[in-house]
Amino acid sequence: MTGKPQKVLFIGGVGRSGSTLIEKVLHGLDETFAVGETLHLWERGVTNNELCGCGEPFDQCPHWQAVGDIAFGGWHKADTAKAIDLRWRVDRSRRLPQIVKALRTNKPTQEQQEYLDYLVPVLLASSEAARHPQVLLESSKHLSTAAILALDPQIDLHILHVVRDPRGVAYSWTKQVKRPETDDDFMPVYSPRRSAFRWLSDNSGFSMLGRHTKLLRIRYEDFLQQPKQTVASISEFMQIKQPDLSFINGSTIRSNHVMHSVAGNPMRFSSDDITLRHDSAWEKQLAMRHKIEVSTICAPLLRKYGYAMFC
């Protein structure tokens, strides 16, 4: 390794907690560049040729074609099948104990290192293709992906742990949302019970991971209420000095940067300005029995994160 490690802000947490929105807003900073959920790059990008956030198919996006050339001499020279196989064998929640053991001993297993040899070149090449931004934004969210990346000395990993009220998360996962990067595919739908257990386990895991790497926790609800103050706090965490926050005006975010993001919420395709609003639909639409169920399952962390036990 030569030179300084690449600073990466990994946006982590449970899906439907606002990670894509936060990534999109942070992408408005001059010092950052968003790459989206690179966890899914090999399947959705290289294999399925889905749309990049810029609106072009993966194989026609100038950024991602430059990344493939820099990292591997072209995507056709990379062993895509092996990368996907390693992802499903190494980058899983149930593999977290092995990953944490590697963090403690500073000794990745052979499979973990092989997987890193696919993950990290993509990030480093993205930085080079984007003319070396101070901070690369990665929003894969997965706890295991964050832990794996923390093993590589070429990455200066910072974790932005995004927390949202679990009742809001549970309600969001019950809605059917189309994936615009495909012709007829939809995002998965989960029961409130399943969402609640995932909320509890993943957020507990990120708290644990904070013992091994730099971590800042924010609440999605606080971000919606005070976006400029929240982005300023994140900039300080990333050691960005005097960031230009003029693109944030009250609850309105000026969105004038194309995103070359992989996977994520459909909003990544829009270049329209963003108006932040309190997302309160779950308060009326989520059935009371589901509110009670989710609250009971998530009780160990509700008060820790400042949420009421029952709503």
Coordinates of C-alpha atoms in Angstrom, one line a residue:
M1 CA 0.0 0.0 0.0
T2 CA 1.3 3.5 -0.9
G3 CA 0.0 6.8 0.2
K4 CA -2.8 7.6 2.7
P5 CA -5.7 5.2 3.1
Q6 CA -8.9 6.3 1.3
K7 CA -11.4 7.8 3.7
V8 CA -14.8 6.0 3.4
L9 CA -18.0 7.0 5.1
F10 CA -20.0 3.8 5.4
I11 CA -23.7 4.6 5.8
G12 CA -25.0 1.7 7.9
G13 CA -28.2 0.6 9.5
V14 CA -31.4 -1.3 8.8
G15 CA -33.0 -0.9 5.4
R16 CA -35.7 1.8 5.1
S17 CA -34.0 4.0 7.6
G18 CA -33.2 6.9 5.2
S19 CA -29.7 5.9 4.1
T20 CA -30.2 6.7 0.4
L21 CA -31.7 10.1 1.3
I22 CA -28.8 10.9 3.6
E23 CA -26.3 9.7 1.1
K24 CA -27.9 11.9 -1.6
V25 CA -27.7 15.0 0.7
L26 CA -24.1 14.3 1.7
H27 CA -23.2 13.9 -2.0
G28 CA -24.0 17.6 -2.3
L29 CA -20.8 18.4 -0.4
D30 CA -17.9 19.3 -2.6
E31 CA -15.5 17.0 -0.7
T32 CA -17.6 13.8 -1.2
F33 CA -18.6 11.3 -3.9
A34 CA -21.4 8.7 -3.5
V35 CA -21.0 5.2 -4.9
G36 CA -24.1 3.7 -3.5
E37 CA -24.5 0.1 -2.3
T38 CA -21.4 -1.6 -3.9
L39 CA -22.3 -4.8 -2.1
H40 CA -24.8 -5.4 -4.9
L41 CA -22.5 -4.2 -7.8
W42 CA -21.4 -7.6 -9.0
E43 CA -24.9 -9.0 -9.4
R44 CA -27.0 -6.0 -10.3
G45 CA -24.4 -4.0 -12.2
V46 CA -21.8 -6.3 -13.8
T47 CA -24.1 -9.3 -14.3
N48 CA -27.6 -7.9 -14.7
N49 CA -26.6 -4.5 -16.3
E50 CA -29.1 -2.6 -14.2
L51 CA -29.3 1.2 -14.4
C52 CA -26.8 3.3 -12.6
G53 CA -28.0 6.3 -10.5
C54 CA -27.1 8.5 -13.5
G55 CA -29.8 6.7 -15.6
E56 CA -27.4 4.8 -17.9
P57 CA -27.1 1.0 -18.0
F58 CA -24.1 -0.1 -16.0
D59 CA -22.1 -1.0 -19.1
Q60 CA -22.7 2.4 -20.6
C61 CA -22.0 4.5 -17.4
P62 CA -18.6 6.3 -17.9
H63 CA -17.9 6.3 -14.2
W64 CA -18.3 2.5 -13.7
Q65 CA -16.6 1.6 -16.9
A66 CA -13.6 3.7 -15.8
V67 CA -13.7 1.9 -12.4
G68 CA -13.6 -1.5 -14.1
D69 CA -10.6 -0.4 -16.2
I70 CA -8.7 1.0 -13.3
A71 CA -9.5 -1.9 -10.8
F72 CA -9.2 -4.9 -13.1
G73 CA -8.2 -3.9 -16.6
G74 CA -11.9 -4.1 -17.5
W75 CA -14.9 -5.8 -15.9
H76 CA -14.5 -8.7 -18.4
K77 CA -11.2 -9.6 -16.7
A78 CA -12.7 -9.9 -13.2
D79 CA -14.1 -13.2 -12.0
T80 CA -17.6 -12.1 -11.4
A81 CA -18.9 -15.5 -10.4
K82 CA -16.2 -15.8 -7.8
A83 CA -17.0 -12.3 -6.4
I84 CA -20.7 -13.2 -6.1
D85 CA -19.9 -16.6 -4.5
L86 CA -17.6 -14.9 -1.9
R87 CA -20.2 -12.3 -1.1
W88 CA -22.8 -15.0 -0.2
R89 CA -20.3 -17.1 1.7
V90 CA -18.3 -14.3 3.6
D91 CA -20.5 -11.2 3.8
R92 CA -23.4 -12.5 5.9
S93 CA -24.7 -11.6 9.3
R94 CA -24.2 -15.1 10.5
R95 CA -20.5 -14.8 9.7
L96 CA -20.1 -11.8 12.0
P97 CA -18.3 -13.7 14.8
Q98 CA -15.6 -14.7 12.4
I99 CA -15.2 -11.2 11.1
V100 CA -15.0 -9.8 14.6
K101 CA -12.4 -12.3 15.4
A102 CA -10.4 -11.1 12.5
L103 CA -10.8 -7.5 13.6
R104 CA -9.5 -8.4 17.1
T105 CA -6.5 -10.4 15.8
N106 CA -5.9 -8.2 12.7
K107 CA -5.7 -11.4 10.7
P108 CA -8.3 -11.8 7.9
T109 CA -9.0 -15.4 6.8
Q110 CA -8.1 -16.4 3.3
E111 CA -11.7 -16.1 2.1
Q112 CA -12.1 -12.7 3.8
Q113 CA -9.0 -11.5 2.1
E114 CA -10.1 -12.8 -1.3
Y115 CA -13.4 -11.0 -0.8
L116 CA -11.6 -7.8 0.1
D117 CA -9.6 -8.1 -3.1
Y118 CA -12.9 -7.6 -5.0
L119 CA -14.4 -5.0 -2.6
V120 CA -11.5 -2.6 -2.0
P121 CA -10.2 -2.2 -5.6
V122 CA -13.7 -1.0 -6.6
L123 CA -13.7 1.7 -3.9
L124 CA -10.1 2.8 -4.6
A125 CA -10.8 2.9 -8.4
S126 CA -14.1 4.9 -7.8
S127 CA -12.0 7.4 -5.9
E128 CA -9.5 7.7 -8.7
A129 CA -12.3 7.9 -11.4
A130 CA -13.9 10.7 -9.3
R131 CA -10.6 12.6 -9.0
H132 CA -9.9 11.6 -5.5
P133 CA -12.6 13.1 -3.3
Q134 CA -11.7 13.6 0.3
V135 CA -14.5 11.2 1.3
L136 CA -16.1 8.3 -0.5
L137 CA -19.7 7.6 0.5
E138 CA -20.7 3.9 0.6
S139 CA -24.3 3.0 1.6
S140 CA -24.5 -0.8 1.5
K141 CA -25.9 -0.6 5.0
H142 CA -25.1 -4.2 5.9
L143 CA -23.3 -4.7 9.2
S144 CA -21.2 -7.5 7.9
T145 CA -20.0 -5.4 4.9
A146 CA -18.9 -2.6 7.3
A147 CA -17.0 -5.1 9.5
I148 CA -15.3 -6.6 6.5
L149 CA -14.2 -3.2 5.2
A150 CA -12.8 -2.4 8.6
L151 CA -10.2 -5.2 8.1
D152 CA -8.4 -3.5 5.1
P153 CA -5.6 -1.0 5.9
Q154 CA -6.2 0.7 2.5
I155 CA -9.5 2.0 3.8
D156 CA -9.9 4.6 6.5
L157 CA -13.3 3.5 7.6
H158 CA -15.8 5.8 9.3
I159 CA -19.3 4.5 10.0
L160 CA -22.4 6.6 10.0
H161 CA -24.9 4.5 12.0
V162 CA -28.4 5.7 10.9
V163 CA -31.2 4.8 13.3
R164 CA -35.0 5.2 12.6
D165 CA -38.0 4.5 14.8
P166 CA -38.5 0.8 14.3
R167 CA -42.3 1.3 13.8
G168 CA -41.5 3.5 10.8
V169 CA -39.1 0.9 9.5
A170 CA -41.5 -1.9 10.0
Y171 CA -44.3 -0.1 8.2
S172 CA -42.0 0.9 5.3
W173 CA -41.1 -2.8 4.7
T174 CA -44.8 -3.7 4.3
K175 CA -45.1 -1.4 1.3
Q176 CA -44.5 -2.7 -2.3
V177 CA -42.0 -0.5 -4.0
K178 CA -41.0 -0.9 -7.7
R179 CA -37.3 -0.9 -8.6
P180 CA -37.1 1.5 -11.5
E181 CA -33.7 0.2 -12.6
T182 CA -35.5 -3.0 -13.8
D183 CA -38.5 -3.6 -16.0
D184 CA -40.8 -5.6 -13.6
D185 CA -38.9 -6.1 -10.3
F186 CA -40.1 -5.0 -6.8
M187 CA -38.2 -4.5 -3.6
P188 CA -38.9 -7.3 -1.0
V189 CA -41.8 -7.0 1.5
Y190 CA -41.3 -8.2 5.1
S191 CA -43.6 -8.6 8.1
P192 CA -43.4 -6.1 11.0
R193 CA -42.1 -9.0 13.2
R194 CA -39.3 -9.8 10.9
S195 CA -38.4 -6.2 10.5
A196 CA -38.3 -5.7 14.2
F197 CA -35.9 -8.5 14.9
R198 CA -33.6 -7.3 12.1
W199 CA -33.8 -3.7 13.6
L200 CA -32.8 -5.0 17.0
S201 CA -30.0 -7.3 15.8
D202 CA -28.4 -5.0 13.3
N203 CA -28.5 -1.9 15.5
S204 CA -27.0 -3.9 18.4
G205 CA -24.3 -5.1 16.0
F206 CA -23.4 -1.6 14.9
S207 CA -23.0 -0.5 18.5
M208 CA -20.6 -3.4 19.0
L209 CA -18.7 -2.5 15.8
G210 CA -18.2 1.0 17.2
R211 CA -15.6 -0.5 19.6
H212 CA -13.4 -1.5 16.6
T213 CA -13.7 1.5 14.3
K214 CA -14.9 5.2 14.2
L215 CA -18.6 5.5 14.5
L216 CA -21.1 8.4 14.6
R217 CA -24.8 7.6 15.3
I218 CA -27.6 9.9 14.1
R219 CA -31.4 9.5 14.1
Y220 CA -33.2 9.8 10.8
E221 CA -35.9 11.9 12.5
D222 CA -33.3 14.4 13.8
F223 CA -31.8 14.7 10.3
L224 CA -35.3 15.6 8.9
Q225 CA -35.8 18.3 11.5
Q226 CA -32.3 19.7 11.4
P227 CA -30.6 18.8 8.2
K228 CA -27.9 21.5 8.1
Q229 CA -26.9 20.9 11.7
T230 CA -26.8 17.1 11.1
V231 CA -24.7 17.5 8.0
A232 CA -22.3 19.8 9.8
S233 CA -21.9 17.2 12.6
I234 CA -21.2 14.5 10.0
S235 CA -18.6 16.8 8.2
E236 CA -16.9 17.4 11.6
F237 CA -16.8 13.6 12.1
M238 CA -15.2 13.2 8.7
Q239 CA -12.8 16.1 9.5
I240 CA -14.0 18.1 6.6
K241 CA -13.1 21.7 7.4
Q242 CA -15.5 24.5 6.7
P243 CA -17.8 22.6 4.4
D244 CA -20.1 24.6 2.1
L245 CA -23.6 23.9 3.3
S246 CA -25.3 26.6 1.2
F247 CA -27.1 23.9 -0.8
I248 CA -29.2 23.3 2.4
N249 CA -31.9 26.0 2.9
G250 CA -34.2 25.1 5.8
S251 CA -35.9 21.9 4.8
T252 CA -35.0 22.3 1.1
I253 CA -32.0 20.6 -0.4
R254 CA -30.6 21.8 -3.7
S255 CA -29.9 18.7 -5.7
N256 CA -27.6 19.4 -8.7
H257 CA -25.2 16.5 -8.6
V258 CA -25.6 13.4 -10.7
M259 CA -25.2 10.2 -8.6
H260 CA -23.4 7.2 -9.9
S261 CA -24.9 5.0 -7.2
V262 CA -25.3 1.3 -7.2
A263 CA -28.7 0.1 -5.9
G264 CA -30.7 1.8 -3.2
N265 CA -33.9 3.8 -3.0
P266 CA -35.4 5.0 -6.3
M267 CA -34.8 8.6 -5.3
R268 CA -31.2 8.3 -6.4
F269 CA -32.4 8.6 -10.0
S270 CA -34.0 12.1 -9.4
S271 CA -32.1 15.4 -9.9
D272 CA -35.0 17.4 -8.5
D273 CA -34.5 19.5 -5.3
I274 CA -35.6 17.7 -2.2
T275 CA -38.0 19.0 0.4
L276 CA -37.6 17.1 3.7
R277 CA -40.8 16.2 5.5
H278 CA -41.5 14.3 8.7
D279 CA -42.5 10.8 7.6
S280 CA -45.5 10.1 9.9
A281 CA -47.6 7.8 7.8
W282 CA -46.8 4.8 10.0
E283 CA -48.3 6.5 13.0
K284 CA -51.8 6.1 11.4
Q285 CA -51.3 3.2 8.9
L286 CA -49.4 0.6 11.0
A287 CA -51.9 -1.5 12.9
M288 CA -51.9 -1.1 16.7
R289 CA -51.1 -4.8 17.2
H290 CA -48.1 -4.4 15.0
K291 CA -47.0 -1.3 16.9
I292 CA -47.1 -3.2 20.1
E293 CA -45.3 -6.2 18.7
V294 CA -42.5 -4.1 17.2
S295 CA -42.2 -2.0 20.3
T296 CA -41.9 -5.1 22.5
I297 CA -39.3 -6.8 20.4
C298 CA -37.2 -3.6 20.1
A299 CA -37.7 -2.5 23.7
P300 CA -34.0 -3.0 24.7
L301 CA -32.9 -0.2 22.4
L302 CA -35.9 2.1 22.1
R303 CA -35.1 4.3 25.0
K304 CA -31.4 4.2 24.4
Y305 CA -32.0 5.8 21.0
G306 CA -34.6 8.2 22.5
Y307 CA -37.8 6.7 21.2
A308 CA -41.0 6.3 23.2
M309 CA -41.9 2.8 24.2
F310 CA -45.4 2.9 22.8
C311 CA -47.0 5.4 20.3

